[in-house]
Amino acid sequence: MASVLREPLVLPEDLLVIPVSELSEDIRRKLGDGGEEFALTRPSARQPSKLIDASAAGLIERFRKPITIVQAVISYSREHNADPERILEESLPLLRQMIGAEMLVPAETEGAHAIVVSLTPGDLVGGYRILRSIQVFEDSELYQARAGDGSYVALKIARPKRAAQMRHFLAREEAALHRLAGRASPRLIESGSFDDRPFLATSWISGIDATTEASRLRGEGSRSELLPLLVEIARAYAGLHEAGILHGDIHPGNLLVGRQGEVTLIDFGLSQTSGISQARTPRGGVGFFLEPEYARAALEKRPPPPATERSEQFAVAALIYLLAAGDYYMDFTLEEEGLLRQIAAAAPLPFGERGLDPWPKLEAALARALARDPDARFPNMSAFAGALAEAAIEAPAPAPGSGVPAETFQREVLDRLGLDGPLFRSGLPQAPQCSVNFGAAGIAYALYRMACRRDDPRLLSLAEAWIDKAQRESDREDAFTNREMDLTEATVGRISPYHARPGVHLVRALIAEASGDRAARDAAVSNSLLSMEAESSGERDLTLGRSGAVLACATLLELLPETESPLRQRARGIGERLLRELWTEVAAFDALAQGGQWPNLGIAHGWGGLMYATLRWHAIAGTALPPGFRDRLAQLMECARPVGRGIEWPWRDSAHQGREASMPGWCNGSAGMVHLACLARAVLGEASLLAVAEAAAWHAWDQGDGPVDLCCGLAGRAYALLELFRATHEPILRQRANSLIARAVRLAPQLRTAEHPPHSLYKGELGLAVLIADVEDPSEAAMPLFASERWRLAQ
């Protein structure tokens, strides 16, 4: 330690000193009242966070710049009028721990820098092209990459200057994967070296973490579906043990659940493979999953015992308890010594004490596997898995869904729209007052759709009243704009059916057709066409620009009799002109993967919207697809990348300044691409596009909660599942759509904001109300003012 006292030390650039008061209530509860006021944590580091008091935090902060321990202690002592010898003596244990945990490092060394990726998309490692970073630690990095044959791989590589440290961990992983040969594990493809950094390439696994899947199943009250997942996890580890392998690092992040519920174990860097000579393996794992015999050794300052099949059985049981109950098998503290004492005295809480329905056989199996004495546990993992499987006999069936909450929600939405209500009498609480997206035209459209679903003339009359209101007030200054929401004429234009006057006339035409008023329909079609003829827009996209106008023209053609007439010729002429302009404009653009002149790929604002509008126009007008369409569609499909159990497209535009994100919603995410892939498959007859739609639907389904609306949220994601249902007739898709509806109904009251007003069709709750009506007959569901209206016109 003497030499360390004399050399300058520094905190890593990314080390955070966080006041405990800023942590979540749940984390603070687990921390307990130990007097500590700050947490030291380093994102991407393997070391757990450390708690310190305010005086220690004051001393630690002096190491933001290089300084010796002696200098820091003297500086701190002068500021606080304290004895430097006492401060040094009291602080040395903490400083030793921080140095050992690489939270305090010599200046001008690699450890002083933030832990960041060393490779960028496009880099070539061996024969693998890097696509994106998945995870980075201080010693290794994990990437998604693509092999020369187009297949996806997971590429794990040592960080620069950590090659020697990582070589034996990667060798352990290679040995385990070679023996398993893809059994409940990724397939080993290649081991190699890049710039003297060892790497492993393994097959890419499509799956989501077990915590997410179990949470969904618990939320649905579906123990009958949850139990097979728990059994499959136990069987996966049983297969590992039967192959002579101990995993050595059991926690929820190290297993993935596939589309059919299959479980894949990952990250074998701490594994032990029988029959292969290996140095003693350091014990890994998250503290909550450690076994009592390990905790007792740590408390007694003894070397930790080696991992065994029965120690892993305990860890797997702790994991399964978490997945089954949604919480750990006891209420752990986060203080290290207290945590070890709890584990040493392990005794799982009954489900009843967690406010859960008892599950006697499952709880009995877990209690045995979580026994303090290893000899009292099951003889092996297979026996544990068998005991779990028997719990199915007592697993309560989920309560049947009544659908009443969704119907109640829909009724409340309709009640707000009555002629005697404040929305109609006094106007909407915020602008835009008249648009389809936010205003009265959107309300009229929602009422029209629900009227058609219910065959309800009262709702259709209410729709007529609202569209009359939209037309009367469409000359107001705030009819289509709201500066506070950045909805100005400059941003929304004057040609969009969603944000401008053409949409008001389009909705009028739809309502008139439903009412059987052909003269009013033709007048409204003419007015909509006139408003598009009179305006121009530089925007290309679907919601703000010309692609949306093409889509509107396609819908207007659907409304008109198929015999040629001047009105049909006008609609055809405008649609063909706009489409020709668009494809001429993008003909010389870069390939979509390069993200050059038009980086956005999504439905609302990018290439996906142009292609969807083009296919709708082709299907309705019967004209040839533009030159280059198929190539651009192939490029768009090529931009998809595996994630979880599905695929996603990067969400990028100029606002992101080159950065990429992703989302599951309709506007810029996978839900919108489901619609495009289904339509393209129907029009072009390419079977492979159905697989794309299915993978995109998995991504839309697997993601967590979010907004409830059509644009970005749960309602739009549910419509994507219904669109795929229309193509495949798979009942599970309807069930999942209903599940998303239930989540949206539950969340809606909490998510009402100025940007998501309840009365908005696309950004509020109106679209959800239409969806609730549509899901009653999903074979005819249609994303509002986007998908074809032929279903209603054929009635």
CSV table of C-alpha atoms in Angstrom, one decimal, residues 184-558:
chain,number,residue,atom,x,y,z
A,184,ALA,CA,-29.9,-25.3,-24.6
A,185,SER,CA,-27.0,-23.1,-25.7
A,186,PRO,CA,-25.8,-21.0,-28.7
A,187,ARG,CA,-23.8,-23.0,-31.3
A,188,LEU,CA,-20.1,-22.2,-31.3
A,189,ILE,CA,-19.1,-21.0,-34.8
A,190,GLU,CA,-15.6,-19.8,-34.4
A,191,SER,CA,-12.9,-18.8,-31.9
A,192,GLY,CA,-10.2,-16.4,-33.1
A,193,SER,CA,-8.1,-13.3,-32.5
A,194,PHE,CA,-8.4,-9.8,-33.7
A,195,ASP,CA,-5.6,-7.3,-32.9
A,196,ASP,CA,-4.4,-9.8,-30.3
A,197,ARG,CA,-7.8,-9.7,-28.7
A,198,PRO,CA,-9.4,-13.2,-28.4
A,199,PHE,CA,-13.0,-13.5,-29.6
A,200,LEU,CA,-15.8,-16.0,-29.8
A,201,ALA,CA,-18.5,-16.0,-32.5
A,202,THR,CA,-21.7,-17.9,-31.6
A,203,SER,CA,-25.1,-18.3,-33.3
A,204,TRP,CA,-27.4,-15.4,-32.6
A,205,ILE,CA,-30.3,-16.5,-30.3
A,206,SER,CA,-33.7,-14.9,-30.9
A,207,GLY,CA,-35.1,-14.6,-27.4
A,208,ILE,CA,-36.1,-12.3,-24.6
A,209,ASP,CA,-35.0,-12.4,-21.0
A,210,ALA,CA,-36.9,-14.7,-18.7
A,211,THR,CA,-37.8,-11.9,-16.3
A,212,THR,CA,-39.8,-10.0,-19.0
A,213,GLU,CA,-41.6,-13.2,-20.1
A,214,ALA,CA,-42.5,-14.3,-16.6
A,215,SER,CA,-43.6,-10.8,-15.7
A,216,ARG,CA,-46.1,-10.8,-18.6
A,217,LEU,CA,-47.4,-14.2,-17.7
A,218,ARG,CA,-47.9,-13.2,-14.1
A,219,GLY,CA,-49.6,-10.0,-15.1
A,220,GLU,CA,-52.1,-12.1,-17.2
A,221,GLY,CA,-52.7,-14.4,-14.2
A,222,SER,CA,-51.6,-17.3,-16.3
A,223,ARG,CA,-49.9,-19.9,-14.0
A,224,SER,CA,-50.8,-22.6,-16.5
A,225,GLU,CA,-48.5,-20.9,-19.0
A,226,LEU,CA,-45.9,-19.7,-16.4
A,227,LEU,CA,-45.2,-23.2,-15.1
A,228,PRO,CA,-43.9,-24.7,-18.4
A,229,LEU,CA,-41.4,-21.9,-18.5
A,230,LEU,CA,-40.2,-22.6,-15.0
A,231,VAL,CA,-39.9,-26.3,-15.8
A,232,GLU,CA,-38.1,-25.6,-19.1
A,233,ILE,CA,-35.5,-23.5,-17.2
A,234,ALA,CA,-34.9,-26.3,-14.7
A,235,ARG,CA,-34.6,-28.9,-17.5
A,236,ALA,CA,-32.1,-26.6,-19.4
A,237,TYR,CA,-29.8,-26.6,-16.4
A,238,ALA,CA,-30.4,-30.4,-15.9
A,239,GLY,CA,-29.2,-30.9,-19.4
A,240,LEU,CA,-26.1,-28.9,-18.7
A,241,HIS,CA,-25.3,-31.0,-15.7
A,242,GLU,CA,-25.9,-34.2,-17.6
A,243,ALA,CA,-23.3,-33.0,-20.1
A,244,GLY,CA,-20.8,-32.6,-17.3
A,245,ILE,CA,-20.9,-28.8,-17.2
A,246,LEU,CA,-21.5,-26.4,-14.3
A,247,HIS,CA,-22.6,-22.9,-15.5
A,248,GLY,CA,-21.1,-21.0,-12.6
A,249,ASP,CA,-23.0,-17.7,-13.2
A,250,ILE,CA,-26.7,-18.1,-12.7
A,251,HIS,CA,-29.0,-15.1,-12.8
A,252,PRO,CA,-31.9,-14.0,-15.0
A,253,GLY,CA,-29.7,-12.2,-17.6
A,254,ASN,CA,-28.0,-15.4,-18.6
A,255,LEU,CA,-31.0,-17.2,-20.1
A,256,LEU,CA,-33.2,-16.3,-23.0
A,257,VAL,CA,-36.8,-17.5,-23.9
A,258,GLY,CA,-37.6,-18.2,-27.5
A,259,ARG,CA,-40.9,-18.0,-29.5
A,260,GLN,CA,-42.0,-21.5,-28.5
A,261,GLY,CA,-40.9,-21.1,-24.9
A,262,GLU,CA,-37.6,-22.8,-25.4
A,263,VAL,CA,-34.8,-21.7,-23.0
A,264,THR,CA,-31.2,-21.0,-24.1
A,265,LEU,CA,-28.4,-20.5,-21.5
A,266,ILE,CA,-25.7,-18.0,-22.4
A,267,ASP,CA,-22.4,-16.7,-21.0
A,268,PHE,CA,-20.3,-19.7,-20.1
A,269,GLY,CA,-17.2,-17.7,-19.1
A,270,LEU,CA,-17.2,-19.1,-15.5
A,271,SER,CA,-18.3,-22.6,-16.4
A,272,GLN,CA,-16.5,-25.8,-15.4
A,273,THR,CA,-16.4,-28.7,-17.9
A,274,SER,CA,-15.6,-32.1,-16.5
A,275,GLY,CA,-12.7,-34.0,-18.0
A,276,ILE,CA,-11.0,-30.8,-19.1
A,277,SER,CA,-8.1,-29.5,-17.1
A,278,GLN,CA,-8.9,-25.9,-16.0
A,279,ALA,CA,-7.5,-23.6,-13.4
A,280,ARG,CA,-9.7,-23.0,-10.4
A,281,THR,CA,-12.7,-21.0,-11.6
A,282,PRO,CA,-13.6,-17.8,-9.7
A,283,ARG,CA,-17.1,-17.8,-8.4
A,284,GLY,CA,-19.5,-15.6,-10.2
A,285,GLY,CA,-23.2,-14.8,-9.9
A,286,VAL,CA,-25.4,-12.2,-8.5
A,287,GLY,CA,-25.5,-12.1,-4.7
A,288,PHE,CA,-29.3,-12.9,-4.5
A,289,PHE,CA,-28.6,-16.3,-6.1
A,290,LEU,CA,-25.6,-17.5,-4.1
A,291,GLU,CA,-26.0,-20.6,-1.9
A,292,PRO,CA,-25.8,-20.7,1.9
A,293,GLU,CA,-22.5,-22.6,1.9
A,294,TYR,CA,-20.9,-19.8,-0.1
A,295,ALA,CA,-22.3,-17.2,2.2
A,296,ARG,CA,-21.1,-19.0,5.4
A,297,ALA,CA,-17.6,-19.2,3.9
A,298,ALA,CA,-17.6,-15.5,3.0
A,299,LEU,CA,-18.7,-14.6,6.5
A,300,GLU,CA,-16.0,-16.7,8.1
A,301,LYS,CA,-13.4,-15.3,5.7
A,302,ARG,CA,-12.7,-18.7,4.2
A,303,PRO,CA,-12.0,-19.4,0.5
A,304,PRO,CA,-15.4,-19.9,-1.2
A,305,PRO,CA,-16.3,-23.5,-1.9
A,306,PRO,CA,-16.3,-24.8,-5.5
A,307,ALA,CA,-19.5,-24.8,-7.4
A,308,THR,CA,-21.4,-28.1,-7.4
A,309,GLU,CA,-24.6,-29.4,-9.0
A,310,ARG,CA,-26.4,-28.9,-5.7
A,311,SER,CA,-25.1,-25.3,-5.3
A,312,GLU,CA,-26.4,-24.6,-8.8
A,313,GLN,CA,-29.7,-26.2,-7.9
A,314,PHE,CA,-30.0,-23.7,-5.1
A,315,ALA,CA,-29.2,-20.8,-7.5
A,316,VAL,CA,-31.7,-22.1,-10.1
A,317,ALA,CA,-34.4,-22.4,-7.4
A,318,ALA,CA,-33.8,-18.9,-6.3
A,319,LEU,CA,-34.2,-17.8,-9.9
A,320,ILE,CA,-37.4,-19.8,-10.4
A,321,TYR,CA,-38.9,-18.4,-7.2
A,322,LEU,CA,-38.2,-14.8,-8.5
A,323,LEU,CA,-39.9,-15.6,-11.8
A,324,ALA,CA,-42.9,-17.3,-10.2
A,325,ALA,CA,-43.5,-14.7,-7.5
A,326,GLY,CA,-42.1,-11.6,-9.0
A,327,ASP,CA,-39.8,-11.1,-6.0
A,328,TYR,CA,-36.9,-12.8,-4.4
A,329,TYR,CA,-37.3,-15.7,-2.0
A,330,MET,CA,-36.7,-13.3,0.9
A,331,ASP,CA,-36.6,-9.6,1.4
A,332,PHE,CA,-32.9,-9.0,0.9
A,333,THR,CA,-30.9,-6.1,2.2
A,334,LEU,CA,-28.3,-4.6,-0.2
A,335,GLU,CA,-25.7,-4.2,2.6
A,336,GLU,CA,-23.1,-6.9,1.9
A,337,GLU,CA,-22.6,-8.5,5.3
A,338,GLY,CA,-26.3,-8.4,6.0
A,339,LEU,CA,-27.1,-10.0,2.7
A,340,LEU,CA,-24.6,-12.8,3.4
A,341,ARG,CA,-26.2,-13.5,6.8
A,342,GLN,CA,-29.7,-13.7,5.2
A,343,ILE,CA,-28.5,-16.2,2.6
A,344,ALA,CA,-26.7,-18.3,5.2
A,345,ALA,CA,-30.0,-18.6,7.1
A,346,ALA,CA,-32.0,-19.1,3.8
A,347,ALA,CA,-35.7,-19.8,4.3
A,348,PRO,CA,-38.0,-18.9,1.4
A,349,LEU,CA,-41.1,-16.8,2.2
A,350,PRO,CA,-44.4,-18.6,1.5
A,351,PHE,CA,-46.3,-17.1,-1.4
A,352,GLY,CA,-49.1,-16.1,0.9
A,353,GLU,CA,-46.8,-13.7,2.8
A,354,ARG,CA,-46.1,-12.0,-0.5
A,355,GLY,CA,-49.8,-11.4,-1.1
A,356,LEU,CA,-49.9,-14.2,-3.7
A,357,ASP,CA,-52.3,-17.1,-4.0
A,358,PRO,CA,-50.6,-20.2,-2.5
A,359,TRP,CA,-49.1,-22.7,-4.9
A,360,PRO,CA,-48.4,-25.6,-2.6
A,361,LYS,CA,-46.6,-28.1,-4.8
A,362,LEU,CA,-44.4,-25.5,-6.4
A,363,GLU,CA,-43.6,-23.9,-3.1
A,364,ALA,CA,-42.7,-27.3,-1.6
A,365,ALA,CA,-40.3,-28.1,-4.5
A,366,LEU,CA,-38.7,-24.7,-4.2
A,367,ALA,CA,-38.3,-25.1,-0.4
A,368,ARG,CA,-36.5,-28.3,-0.9
A,369,ALA,CA,-34.2,-27.0,-3.6
A,370,LEU,CA,-33.5,-23.9,-1.4
A,371,ALA,CA,-32.6,-26.0,1.7
A,372,ARG,CA,-29.7,-24.6,3.7
A,373,ASP,CA,-28.1,-28.1,3.8
A,374,PRO,CA,-26.9,-29.2,0.4
A,375,ASP,CA,-27.7,-32.9,1.2
A,376,ALA,CA,-31.4,-31.9,1.9
A,377,ARG,CA,-31.8,-30.7,-1.7
A,378,PHE,CA,-32.9,-32.8,-4.6
A,379,PRO,CA,-30.3,-35.4,-5.7
A,380,ASN,CA,-30.0,-33.7,-9.1
A,381,MET,CA,-31.5,-31.0,-11.3
A,382,SER,CA,-33.6,-33.5,-13.2
A,383,ALA,CA,-35.4,-34.5,-10.0
A,384,PHE,CA,-36.0,-30.8,-9.2
A,385,ALA,CA,-37.5,-30.3,-12.7
A,386,GLY,CA,-39.7,-33.3,-12.2
A,387,ALA,CA,-41.0,-32.0,-8.9
A,388,LEU,CA,-41.8,-28.6,-10.5
A,389,ALA,CA,-43.7,-30.3,-13.3
A,390,GLU,CA,-46.0,-31.9,-10.8
A,391,ALA,CA,-47.1,-28.5,-9.6
A,392,ALA,CA,-49.3,-28.3,-12.6
A,393,ILE,CA,-51.9,-30.3,-10.8
A,394,GLU,CA,-52.5,-27.4,-8.4
A,395,ALA,CA,-51.7,-24.5,-10.6
A,396,PRO,CA,-54.9,-22.4,-10.6
A,397,ALA,CA,-56.3,-21.5,-14.0
A,398,PRO,CA,-56.3,-17.9,-15.0
A,399,ALA,CA,-59.6,-16.0,-14.4
A,400,PRO,CA,-61.6,-15.8,-17.6
A,401,GLY,CA,-61.4,-12.4,-19.2
A,402,SER,CA,-64.7,-10.5,-19.1
A,403,GLY,CA,-63.9,-7.7,-21.5
A,404,VAL,CA,-66.0,-5.4,-19.2
A,405,PRO,CA,-63.2,-2.9,-18.4
A,406,ALA,CA,-62.6,-2.3,-22.2
A,407,GLU,CA,-66.3,-1.9,-22.8
A,408,THR,CA,-66.5,0.5,-19.9
A,409,PHE,CA,-63.6,2.5,-21.2
A,410,GLN,CA,-65.1,2.7,-24.6
A,411,ARG,CA,-68.5,3.8,-23.2
A,412,GLU,CA,-66.7,6.6,-21.1
A,413,VAL,CA,-65.0,7.8,-24.3
A,414,LEU,CA,-68.3,8.0,-26.2
A,415,ASP,CA,-70.0,9.7,-23.3
A,416,ARG,CA,-67.4,12.6,-23.5
A,417,LEU,CA,-68.3,13.1,-27.2
A,418,GLY,CA,-72.0,13.7,-26.8
A,419,LEU,CA,-73.6,16.9,-28.2
A,420,ASP,CA,-74.4,18.0,-24.7
A,421,GLY,CA,-70.8,17.6,-23.5
A,422,PRO,CA,-68.3,20.4,-23.1
A,423,LEU,CA,-66.1,19.1,-25.9
A,424,PHE,CA,-68.8,19.7,-28.5
A,425,ARG,CA,-70.4,22.8,-26.9
A,426,SER,CA,-67.3,24.7,-25.8
A,427,GLY,CA,-64.6,23.3,-28.2
A,428,LEU,CA,-61.6,21.1,-27.6
A,429,PRO,CA,-59.4,22.2,-24.7
A,430,GLN,CA,-56.4,22.7,-27.0
A,431,ALA,CA,-55.6,23.1,-30.6
A,432,PRO,CA,-55.5,21.8,-33.3
A,433,GLN,CA,-59.3,22.0,-33.3
A,434,CYS,CA,-60.2,20.4,-36.6
A,435,SER,CA,-57.5,18.0,-37.8
A,436,VAL,CA,-57.9,14.2,-38.1
A,437,ASN,CA,-54.9,13.6,-35.9
A,438,PHE,CA,-55.9,15.9,-33.0
A,439,GLY,CA,-59.2,17.5,-33.7
A,440,ALA,CA,-62.8,17.3,-34.5
A,441,ALA,CA,-62.3,15.4,-37.8
A,442,GLY,CA,-60.6,12.6,-35.9
A,443,ILE,CA,-63.5,12.4,-33.5
A,444,ALA,CA,-65.9,12.2,-36.4
A,445,TYR,CA,-63.9,9.5,-38.0
A,446,ALA,CA,-63.8,7.4,-34.7
A,447,LEU,CA,-67.5,7.8,-34.3
A,448,TYR,CA,-68.1,6.7,-38.0
A,449,ARG,CA,-66.0,3.6,-37.5
A,450,MET,CA,-67.7,2.6,-34.3
A,451,ALA,CA,-71.1,3.3,-35.9
A,452,CYS,CA,-70.3,1.0,-38.8
A,453,ARG,CA,-69.1,-1.7,-36.4
A,454,ARG,CA,-72.2,-1.5,-34.3
A,455,ASP,CA,-74.6,-0.7,-37.2
A,456,ASP,CA,-75.6,2.3,-34.9
A,457,PRO,CA,-77.4,5.2,-36.7
A,458,ARG,CA,-77.2,7.3,-33.6
A,459,LEU,CA,-73.4,7.2,-33.6
A,460,LEU,CA,-73.3,7.9,-37.3
A,461,SER,CA,-75.5,11.0,-36.7
A,462,LEU,CA,-73.1,12.1,-34.0
A,463,ALA,CA,-70.2,11.6,-36.4
A,464,GLU,CA,-72.0,13.9,-38.9
A,465,ALA,CA,-72.4,16.5,-36.2
A,466,TRP,CA,-68.7,16.4,-35.4
A,467,ILE,CA,-67.6,16.6,-39.1
A,468,ASP,CA,-70.0,19.5,-39.6
A,469,LYS,CA,-68.3,21.2,-36.6
A,470,ALA,CA,-64.8,20.5,-38.1
A,471,GLN,CA,-65.8,22.0,-41.5
A,472,ARG,CA,-67.5,25.1,-39.9
A,473,GLU,CA,-64.4,25.8,-37.9
A,474,SER,CA,-61.7,24.9,-40.4
A,475,ASP,CA,-60.9,28.6,-41.1
A,476,ARG,CA,-60.0,29.2,-37.5
A,477,GLU,CA,-56.4,30.2,-36.9
A,478,ASP,CA,-55.9,27.2,-34.6
A,479,ALA,CA,-57.9,24.7,-36.8
A,480,PHE,CA,-54.8,22.8,-37.8
A,481,THR,CA,-51.9,24.2,-35.7
A,482,ASN,CA,-50.6,24.5,-32.2
A,483,ARG,CA,-47.4,26.4,-31.7
A,484,GLU,CA,-46.8,25.0,-28.2
A,485,MET,CA,-46.7,21.5,-29.8
A,486,ASP,CA,-44.6,22.7,-32.8
A,487,LEU,CA,-47.6,22.0,-35.0
A,488,THR,CA,-47.3,25.0,-37.4
A,489,GLU,CA,-48.0,25.3,-41.1
A,490,ALA,CA,-44.3,25.0,-41.6
A,491,THR,CA,-44.1,21.7,-39.9
A,492,VAL,CA,-47.5,20.1,-40.8
A,493,GLY,CA,-48.0,21.6,-44.2
A,494,ARG,CA,-51.4,21.9,-46.0
A,495,ILE,CA,-51.6,18.7,-47.9
A,496,SER,CA,-51.6,16.0,-45.2
A,497,PRO,CA,-54.9,14.1,-44.6
A,498,TYR,CA,-53.9,13.7,-41.0
A,499,HIS,CA,-53.0,17.3,-40.1
A,500,ALA,CA,-54.7,19.5,-42.7
A,501,ARG,CA,-57.9,20.4,-44.6
A,502,PRO,CA,-57.8,17.4,-47.1
A,503,GLY,CA,-58.5,15.0,-44.1
A,504,VAL,CA,-61.6,16.9,-43.1
A,505,HIS,CA,-63.2,16.4,-46.5
A,506,LEU,CA,-62.0,12.8,-46.7
A,507,VAL,CA,-63.8,12.0,-43.4
A,508,ARG,CA,-66.9,13.8,-44.7
A,509,ALA,CA,-66.8,11.6,-47.8
A,510,LEU,CA,-66.6,8.4,-45.7
A,511,ILE,CA,-69.4,9.4,-43.4
A,512,ALA,CA,-71.6,10.4,-46.4
A,513,GLU,CA,-71.0,7.0,-48.1
A,514,ALA,CA,-71.9,5.2,-44.8
A,515,SER,CA,-75.1,7.3,-44.7
A,516,GLY,CA,-76.0,6.5,-48.3
A,517,ASP,CA,-75.7,10.2,-49.4
A,518,ARG,CA,-73.9,9.8,-52.7
A,519,ALA,CA,-74.2,13.5,-53.7
A,520,ALA,CA,-72.6,14.6,-50.4
A,521,ARG,CA,-70.0,11.9,-50.9
A,522,ASP,CA,-69.0,13.1,-54.3
A,523,ALA,CA,-69.0,16.8,-53.2
A,524,ALA,CA,-66.7,15.8,-50.3
A,525,VAL,CA,-64.4,13.8,-52.6
A,526,SER,CA,-64.2,16.8,-54.9
A,527,ASN,CA,-63.4,19.2,-52.1
A,528,SER,CA,-60.7,16.8,-50.8
A,529,LEU,CA,-59.1,16.6,-54.2
A,530,LEU,CA,-59.4,20.3,-54.7
A,531,SER,CA,-57.5,21.0,-51.4
A,532,MET,CA,-54.7,18.6,-52.5
A,533,GLU,CA,-54.6,20.1,-56.0
A,534,ALA,CA,-54.3,23.6,-54.6
A,535,GLU,CA,-51.4,22.9,-52.3
A,536,SER,CA,-47.9,21.6,-52.6
A,537,SER,CA,-45.6,20.1,-50.0
A,538,GLY,CA,-41.9,19.5,-49.9
A,539,GLU,CA,-42.4,16.7,-47.4
A,540,ARG,CA,-42.3,13.2,-48.7
A,541,ASP,CA,-43.6,11.3,-45.7
A,542,LEU,CA,-46.9,9.7,-44.9
A,543,THR,CA,-48.3,11.8,-42.0
A,544,LEU,CA,-47.1,15.2,-43.1
A,545,GLY,CA,-46.5,15.1,-46.9
A,546,ARG,CA,-47.2,13.7,-50.3
A,547,SER,CA,-47.1,9.9,-49.4
A,548,GLY,CA,-50.1,10.6,-47.2
A,549,ALA,CA,-51.8,12.4,-50.0
A,550,VAL,CA,-51.3,9.4,-52.2
A,551,LEU,CA,-52.9,7.2,-49.5
A,552,ALA,CA,-55.8,9.6,-49.3
A,553,CYS,CA,-56.3,9.4,-53.1
A,554,ALA,CA,-56.3,5.6,-52.8
A,555,THR,CA,-59.1,5.8,-50.2
A,556,LEU,CA,-61.1,8.2,-52.3
A,557,LEU,CA,-60.9,5.9,-55.2
A,558,GLU,CA,-62.2,3.1,-53.0
